[in-house]
Structures are given as structure tokens and as C-alpha cells.
Tab-separated table of N, CA, C and O in Angstrom:
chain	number	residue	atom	x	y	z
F	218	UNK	N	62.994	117.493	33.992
F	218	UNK	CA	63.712	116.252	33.777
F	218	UNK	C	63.121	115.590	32.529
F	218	UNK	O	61.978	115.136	32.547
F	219	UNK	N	63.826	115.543	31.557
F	219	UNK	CA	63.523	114.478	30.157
F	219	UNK	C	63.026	112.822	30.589
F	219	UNK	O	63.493	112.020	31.398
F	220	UNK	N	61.702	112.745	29.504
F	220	UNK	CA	61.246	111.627	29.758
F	220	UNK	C	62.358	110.314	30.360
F	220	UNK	O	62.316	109.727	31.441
F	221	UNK	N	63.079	110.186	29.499
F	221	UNK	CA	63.755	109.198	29.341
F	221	UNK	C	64.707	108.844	30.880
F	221	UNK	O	64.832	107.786	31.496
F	222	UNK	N	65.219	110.090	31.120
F	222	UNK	CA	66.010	110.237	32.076
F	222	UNK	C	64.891	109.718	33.508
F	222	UNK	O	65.090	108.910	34.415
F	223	UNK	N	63.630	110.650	33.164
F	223	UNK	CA	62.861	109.844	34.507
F	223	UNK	C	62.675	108.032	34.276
F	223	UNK	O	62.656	107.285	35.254
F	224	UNK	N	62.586	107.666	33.269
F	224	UNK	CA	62.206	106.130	32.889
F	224	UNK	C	63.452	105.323	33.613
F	224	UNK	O	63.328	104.240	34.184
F	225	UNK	N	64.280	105.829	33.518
F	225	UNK	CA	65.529	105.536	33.884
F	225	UNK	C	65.833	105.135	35.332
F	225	UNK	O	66.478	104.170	35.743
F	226	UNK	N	65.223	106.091	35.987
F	226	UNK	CA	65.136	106.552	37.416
F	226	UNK	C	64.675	105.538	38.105
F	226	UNK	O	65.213	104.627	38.735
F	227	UNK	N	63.157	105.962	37.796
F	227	UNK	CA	61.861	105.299	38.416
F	227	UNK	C	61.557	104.080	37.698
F	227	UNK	O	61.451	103.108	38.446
F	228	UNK	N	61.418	103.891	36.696
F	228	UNK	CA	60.841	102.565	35.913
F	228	UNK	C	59.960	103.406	34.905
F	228	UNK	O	59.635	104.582	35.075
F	229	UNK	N	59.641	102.636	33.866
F	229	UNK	CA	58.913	103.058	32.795
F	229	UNK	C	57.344	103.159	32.991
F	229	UNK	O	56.581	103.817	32.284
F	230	UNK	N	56.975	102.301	34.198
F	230	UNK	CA	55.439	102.611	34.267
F	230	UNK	C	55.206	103.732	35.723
F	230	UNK	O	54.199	103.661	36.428
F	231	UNK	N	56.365	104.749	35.974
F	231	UNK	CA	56.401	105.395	36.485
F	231	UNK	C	54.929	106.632	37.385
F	231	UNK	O	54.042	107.187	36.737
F	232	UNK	N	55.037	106.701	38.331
F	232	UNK	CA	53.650	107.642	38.687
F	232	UNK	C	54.249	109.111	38.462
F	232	UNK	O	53.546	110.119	38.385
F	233	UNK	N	55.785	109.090	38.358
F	233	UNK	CA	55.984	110.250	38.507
F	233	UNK	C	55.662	111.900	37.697
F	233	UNK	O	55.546	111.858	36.472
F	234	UNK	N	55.579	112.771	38.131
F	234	UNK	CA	54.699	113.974	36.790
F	234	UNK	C	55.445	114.442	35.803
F	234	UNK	O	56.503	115.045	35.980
F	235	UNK	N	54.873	114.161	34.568
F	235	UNK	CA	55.573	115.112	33.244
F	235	UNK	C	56.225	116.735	33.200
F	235	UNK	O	57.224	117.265	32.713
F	236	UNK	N	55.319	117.071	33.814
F	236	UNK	CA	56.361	118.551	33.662
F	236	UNK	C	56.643	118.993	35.585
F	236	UNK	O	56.610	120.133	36.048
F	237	UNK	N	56.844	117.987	36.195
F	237	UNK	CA	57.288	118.866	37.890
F	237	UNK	C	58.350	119.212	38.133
F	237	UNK	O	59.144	119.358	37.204
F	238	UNK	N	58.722	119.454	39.402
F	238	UNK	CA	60.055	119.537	39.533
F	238	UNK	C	60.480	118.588	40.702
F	238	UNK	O	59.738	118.092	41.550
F	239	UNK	N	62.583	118.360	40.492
F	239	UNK	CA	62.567	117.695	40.801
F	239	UNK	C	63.496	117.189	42.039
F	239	UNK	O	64.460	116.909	41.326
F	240	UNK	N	63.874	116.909	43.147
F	240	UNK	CA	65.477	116.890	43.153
F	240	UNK	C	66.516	115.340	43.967
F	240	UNK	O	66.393	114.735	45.032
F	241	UNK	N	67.257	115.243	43.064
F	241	UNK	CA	68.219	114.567	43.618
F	241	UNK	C	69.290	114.268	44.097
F	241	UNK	O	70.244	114.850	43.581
F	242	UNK	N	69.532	113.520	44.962
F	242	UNK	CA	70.873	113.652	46.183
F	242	UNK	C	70.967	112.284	46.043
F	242	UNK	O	70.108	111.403	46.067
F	243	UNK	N	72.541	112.256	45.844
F	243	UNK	CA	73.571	110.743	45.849
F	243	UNK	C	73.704	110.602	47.449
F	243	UNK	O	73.885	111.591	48.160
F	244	UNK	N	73.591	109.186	48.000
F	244	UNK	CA	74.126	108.680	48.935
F	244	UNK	C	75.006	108.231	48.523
F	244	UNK	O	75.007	107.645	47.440
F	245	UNK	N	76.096	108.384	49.321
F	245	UNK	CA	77.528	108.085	49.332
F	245	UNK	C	78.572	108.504	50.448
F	245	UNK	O	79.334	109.458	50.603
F	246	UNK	N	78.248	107.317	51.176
F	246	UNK	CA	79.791	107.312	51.964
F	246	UNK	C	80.537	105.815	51.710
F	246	UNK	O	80.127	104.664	51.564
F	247	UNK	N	82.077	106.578	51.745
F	247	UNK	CA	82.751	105.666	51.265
F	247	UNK	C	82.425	104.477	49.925
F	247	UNK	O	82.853	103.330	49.797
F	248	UNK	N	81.594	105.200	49.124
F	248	UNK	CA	81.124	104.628	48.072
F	248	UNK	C	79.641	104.935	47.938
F	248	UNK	O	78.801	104.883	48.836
F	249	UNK	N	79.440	105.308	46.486
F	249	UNK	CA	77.978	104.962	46.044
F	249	UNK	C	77.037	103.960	46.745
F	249	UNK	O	77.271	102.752	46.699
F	250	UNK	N	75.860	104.525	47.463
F	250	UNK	CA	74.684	103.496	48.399
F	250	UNK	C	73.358	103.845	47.219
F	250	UNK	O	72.744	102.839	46.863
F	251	UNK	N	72.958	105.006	46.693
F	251	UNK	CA	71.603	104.856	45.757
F	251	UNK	C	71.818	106.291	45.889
F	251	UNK	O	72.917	106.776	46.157
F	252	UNK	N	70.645	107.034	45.678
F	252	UNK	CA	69.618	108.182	45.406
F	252	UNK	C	68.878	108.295	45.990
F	252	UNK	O	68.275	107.250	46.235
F	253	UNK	N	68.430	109.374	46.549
F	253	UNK	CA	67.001	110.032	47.384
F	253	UNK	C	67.058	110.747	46.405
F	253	UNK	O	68.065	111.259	45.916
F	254	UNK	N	65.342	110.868	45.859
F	254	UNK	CA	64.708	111.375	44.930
F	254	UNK	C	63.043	112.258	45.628
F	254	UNK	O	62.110	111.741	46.243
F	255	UNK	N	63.149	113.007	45.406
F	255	UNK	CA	61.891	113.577	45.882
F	255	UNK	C	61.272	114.461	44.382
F	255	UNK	O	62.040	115.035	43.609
F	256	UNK	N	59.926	114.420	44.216
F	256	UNK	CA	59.307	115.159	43.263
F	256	UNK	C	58.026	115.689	43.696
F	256	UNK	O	57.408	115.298	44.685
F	257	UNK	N	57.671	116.594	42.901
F	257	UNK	CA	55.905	117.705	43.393
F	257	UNK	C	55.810	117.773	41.847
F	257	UNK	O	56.646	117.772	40.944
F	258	UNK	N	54.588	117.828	41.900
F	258	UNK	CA	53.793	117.733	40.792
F	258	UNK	C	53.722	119.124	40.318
F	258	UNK	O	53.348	119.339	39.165
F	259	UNK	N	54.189	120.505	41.446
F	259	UNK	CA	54.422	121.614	40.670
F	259	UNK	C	55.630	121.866	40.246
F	259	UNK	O	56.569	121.709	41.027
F	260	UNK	N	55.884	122.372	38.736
F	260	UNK	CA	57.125	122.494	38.047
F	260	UNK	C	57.747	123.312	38.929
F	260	UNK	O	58.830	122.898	39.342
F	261	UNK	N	57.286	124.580	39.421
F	261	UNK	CA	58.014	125.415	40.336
F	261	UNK	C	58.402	125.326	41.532
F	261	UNK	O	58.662	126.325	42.204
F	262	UNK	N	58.513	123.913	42.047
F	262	UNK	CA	58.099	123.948	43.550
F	262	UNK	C	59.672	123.560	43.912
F	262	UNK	O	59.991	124.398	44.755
F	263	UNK	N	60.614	122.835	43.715
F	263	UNK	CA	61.809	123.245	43.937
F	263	UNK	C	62.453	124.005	42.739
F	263	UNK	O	62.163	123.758	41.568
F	264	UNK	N	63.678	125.298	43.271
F	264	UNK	CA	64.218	125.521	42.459
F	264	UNK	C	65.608	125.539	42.926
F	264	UNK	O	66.069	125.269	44.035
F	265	UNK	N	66.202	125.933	41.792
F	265	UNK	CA	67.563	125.552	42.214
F	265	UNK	C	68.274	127.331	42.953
F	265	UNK	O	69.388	127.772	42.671
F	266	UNK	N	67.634	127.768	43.540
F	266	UNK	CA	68.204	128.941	44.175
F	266	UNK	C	67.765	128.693	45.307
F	266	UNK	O	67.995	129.686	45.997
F	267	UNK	N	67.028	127.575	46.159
F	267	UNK	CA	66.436	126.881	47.630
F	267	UNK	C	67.934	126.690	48.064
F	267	UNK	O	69.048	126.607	47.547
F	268	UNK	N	67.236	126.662	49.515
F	268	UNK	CA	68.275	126.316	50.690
F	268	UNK	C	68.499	124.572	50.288
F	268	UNK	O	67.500	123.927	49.973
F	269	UNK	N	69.532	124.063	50.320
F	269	UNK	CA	69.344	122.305	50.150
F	269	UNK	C	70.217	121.993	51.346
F	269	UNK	O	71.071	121.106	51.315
F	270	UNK	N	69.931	122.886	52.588
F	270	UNK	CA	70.936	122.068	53.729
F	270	UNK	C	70.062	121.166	54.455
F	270	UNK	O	70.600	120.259	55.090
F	271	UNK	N	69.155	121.241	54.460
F	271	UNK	CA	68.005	120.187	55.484
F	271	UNK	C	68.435	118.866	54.656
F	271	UNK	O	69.057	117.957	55.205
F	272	UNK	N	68.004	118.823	53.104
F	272	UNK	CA	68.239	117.819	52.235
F	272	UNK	C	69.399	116.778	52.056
F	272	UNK	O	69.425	115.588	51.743
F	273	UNK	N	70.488	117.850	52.433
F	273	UNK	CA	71.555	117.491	52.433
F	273	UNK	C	71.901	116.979	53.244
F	273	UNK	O	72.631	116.027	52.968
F	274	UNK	N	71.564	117.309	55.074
F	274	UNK	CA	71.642	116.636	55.888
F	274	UNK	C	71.153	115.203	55.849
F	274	UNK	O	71.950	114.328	56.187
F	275	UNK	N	69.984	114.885	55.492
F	275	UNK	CA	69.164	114.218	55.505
F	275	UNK	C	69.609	113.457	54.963
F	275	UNK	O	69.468	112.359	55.502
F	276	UNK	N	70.420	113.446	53.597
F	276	UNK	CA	71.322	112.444	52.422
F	276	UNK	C	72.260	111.961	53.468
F	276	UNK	O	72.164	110.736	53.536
F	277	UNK	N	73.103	112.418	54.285
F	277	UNK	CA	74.062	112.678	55.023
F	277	UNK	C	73.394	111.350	56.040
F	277	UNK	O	73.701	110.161	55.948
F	278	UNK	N	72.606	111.843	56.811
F	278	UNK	CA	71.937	111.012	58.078
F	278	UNK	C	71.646	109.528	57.161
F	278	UNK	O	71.742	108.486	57.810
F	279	UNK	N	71.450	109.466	56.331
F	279	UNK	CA	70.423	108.253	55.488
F	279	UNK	C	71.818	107.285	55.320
F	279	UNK	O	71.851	106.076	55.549
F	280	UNK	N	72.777	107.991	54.933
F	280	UNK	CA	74.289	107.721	54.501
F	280	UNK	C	74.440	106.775	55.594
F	280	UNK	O	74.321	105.556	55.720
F	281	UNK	N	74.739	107.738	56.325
F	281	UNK	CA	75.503	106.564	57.482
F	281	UNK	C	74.166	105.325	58.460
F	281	UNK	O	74.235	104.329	59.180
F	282	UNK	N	73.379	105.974	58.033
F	282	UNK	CA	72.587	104.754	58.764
F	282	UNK	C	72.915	103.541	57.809
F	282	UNK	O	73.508	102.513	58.136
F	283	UNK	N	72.296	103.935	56.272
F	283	UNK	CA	72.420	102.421	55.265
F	283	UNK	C	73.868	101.913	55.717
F	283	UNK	O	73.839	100.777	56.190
F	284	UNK	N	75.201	102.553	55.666
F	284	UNK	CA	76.593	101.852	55.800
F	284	UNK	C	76.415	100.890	57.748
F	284	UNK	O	76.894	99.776	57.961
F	285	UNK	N	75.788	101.568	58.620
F	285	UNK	CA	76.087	101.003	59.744
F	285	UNK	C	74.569	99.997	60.180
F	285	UNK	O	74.395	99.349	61.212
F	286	UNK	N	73.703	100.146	59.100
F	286	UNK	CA	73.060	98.849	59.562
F	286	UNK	C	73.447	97.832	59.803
F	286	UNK	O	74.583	97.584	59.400
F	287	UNK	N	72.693	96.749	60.576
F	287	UNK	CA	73.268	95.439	60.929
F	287	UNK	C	73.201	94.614	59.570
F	287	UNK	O	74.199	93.899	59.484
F	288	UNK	N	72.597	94.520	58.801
F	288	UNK	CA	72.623	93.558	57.951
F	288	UNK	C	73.518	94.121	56.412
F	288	UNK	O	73.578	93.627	55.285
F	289	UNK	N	74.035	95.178	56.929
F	289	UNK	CA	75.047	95.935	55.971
F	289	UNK	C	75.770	95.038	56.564
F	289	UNK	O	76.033	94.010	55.940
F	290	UNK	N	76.315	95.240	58.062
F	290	UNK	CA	77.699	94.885	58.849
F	290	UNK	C	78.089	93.599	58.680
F	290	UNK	O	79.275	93.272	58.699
F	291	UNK	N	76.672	92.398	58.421
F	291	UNK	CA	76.698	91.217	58.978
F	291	UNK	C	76.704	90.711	56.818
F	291	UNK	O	76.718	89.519	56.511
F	292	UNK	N	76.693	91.632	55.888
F	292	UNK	CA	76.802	90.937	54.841
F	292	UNK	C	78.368	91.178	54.651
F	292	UNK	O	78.989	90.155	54.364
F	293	UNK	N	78.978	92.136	54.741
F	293	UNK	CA	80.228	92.774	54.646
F	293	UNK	C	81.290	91.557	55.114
F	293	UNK	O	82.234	91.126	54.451
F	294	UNK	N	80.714	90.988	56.903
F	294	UNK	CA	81.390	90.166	56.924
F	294	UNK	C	81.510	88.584	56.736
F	294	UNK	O	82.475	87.857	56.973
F	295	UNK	N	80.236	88.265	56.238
F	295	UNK	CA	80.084	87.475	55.015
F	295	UNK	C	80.719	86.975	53.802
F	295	UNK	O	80.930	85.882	53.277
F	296	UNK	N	80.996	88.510	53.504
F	296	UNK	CA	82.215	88.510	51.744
F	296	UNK	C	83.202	88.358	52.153
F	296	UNK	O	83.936	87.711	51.406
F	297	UNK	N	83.848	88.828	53.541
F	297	UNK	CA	85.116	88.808	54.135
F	297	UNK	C	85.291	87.635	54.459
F	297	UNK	O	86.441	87.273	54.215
F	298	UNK	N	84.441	86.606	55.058
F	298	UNK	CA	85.063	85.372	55.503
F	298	UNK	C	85.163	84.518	54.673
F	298	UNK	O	84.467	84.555	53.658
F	299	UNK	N	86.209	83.372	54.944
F	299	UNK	CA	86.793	82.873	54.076
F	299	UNK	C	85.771	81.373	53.656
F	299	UNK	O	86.101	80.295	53.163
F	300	UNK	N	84.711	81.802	54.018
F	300	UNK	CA	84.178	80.330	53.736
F	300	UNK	C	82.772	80.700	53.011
F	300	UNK	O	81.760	80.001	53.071
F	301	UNK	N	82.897	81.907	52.326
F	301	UNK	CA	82.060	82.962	51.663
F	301	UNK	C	81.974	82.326	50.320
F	301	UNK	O	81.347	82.877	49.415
């Protein structure tokens, strides 16, 4: 991952490692929620020929928890009411 692109990510005073590897998964149901980002300090340690179904699940599980939290539910209907 190019400097810049990690600065981007993480922030510029970042801990994250110069040459590791890296990977990322969009949360998204029913719309963009963020990124799960995981990194190892060895360049080789994910590659892109790995299994990514655990990961994927996991994006998946994270998904619907952030959309059905309570304070998701209780801001949602917040914007909805009319005295918002």
C-alpha cells in the first residue's frame, strides 16, 4: 500500500508498517458504514490467493450489527421526526 494511500486511511502520524501487508473490507449494508482494516507487519502475511470467507463474514456480521444498533435506530428516528 503507497504511503499516501495509508495517510489517508489511518492518519498521518500513523503506527501502521511501511512495507506490510494489508487488507480491506467495506461495510456496507444498504449503504456505505466504514472499513475494517487489518495489517501485519509481515509484507507476506496476507496474500491475495487466501481464503477471505471468515473476513468476509465478519464484514458481513459487523454490517448488520452497526445498521441495527440502538443508537443507529434511535438517531435514524431522530432525522425522521418532524421536530428534528
Amino acid at each position: 500500500m503507497r504511503k499516501v494511500d495509508r495517510d489517508n486511511l489511518f492518519g498521518e502520524y500513523n503506527e501502521t508498517p511501511e512495507m506490510g501487508s494489508y487488507v480491506l473490507l467495506t461495510l456496507n449494508r444498504g449503504g456505505f458504514q466504514g472499513l475494517l482494516a487489518f495489517s501485519s507487519e509481515d509484507g507476506g502475511h496476507f496474500q491475495p490467493s487466501m481464503d477471505t470467507l471468515f473476513l468476509r463474514h465478519l464484514a458481513l456480521v459487523l454490517s448488520h450489527l452497526v445498521s441495527t444498533l440502538p443508537w443507529q435506530v434511535n438517531h435514524e428516528e431522530r432525522c425522521s421526526s418532524p421536530l428534528a
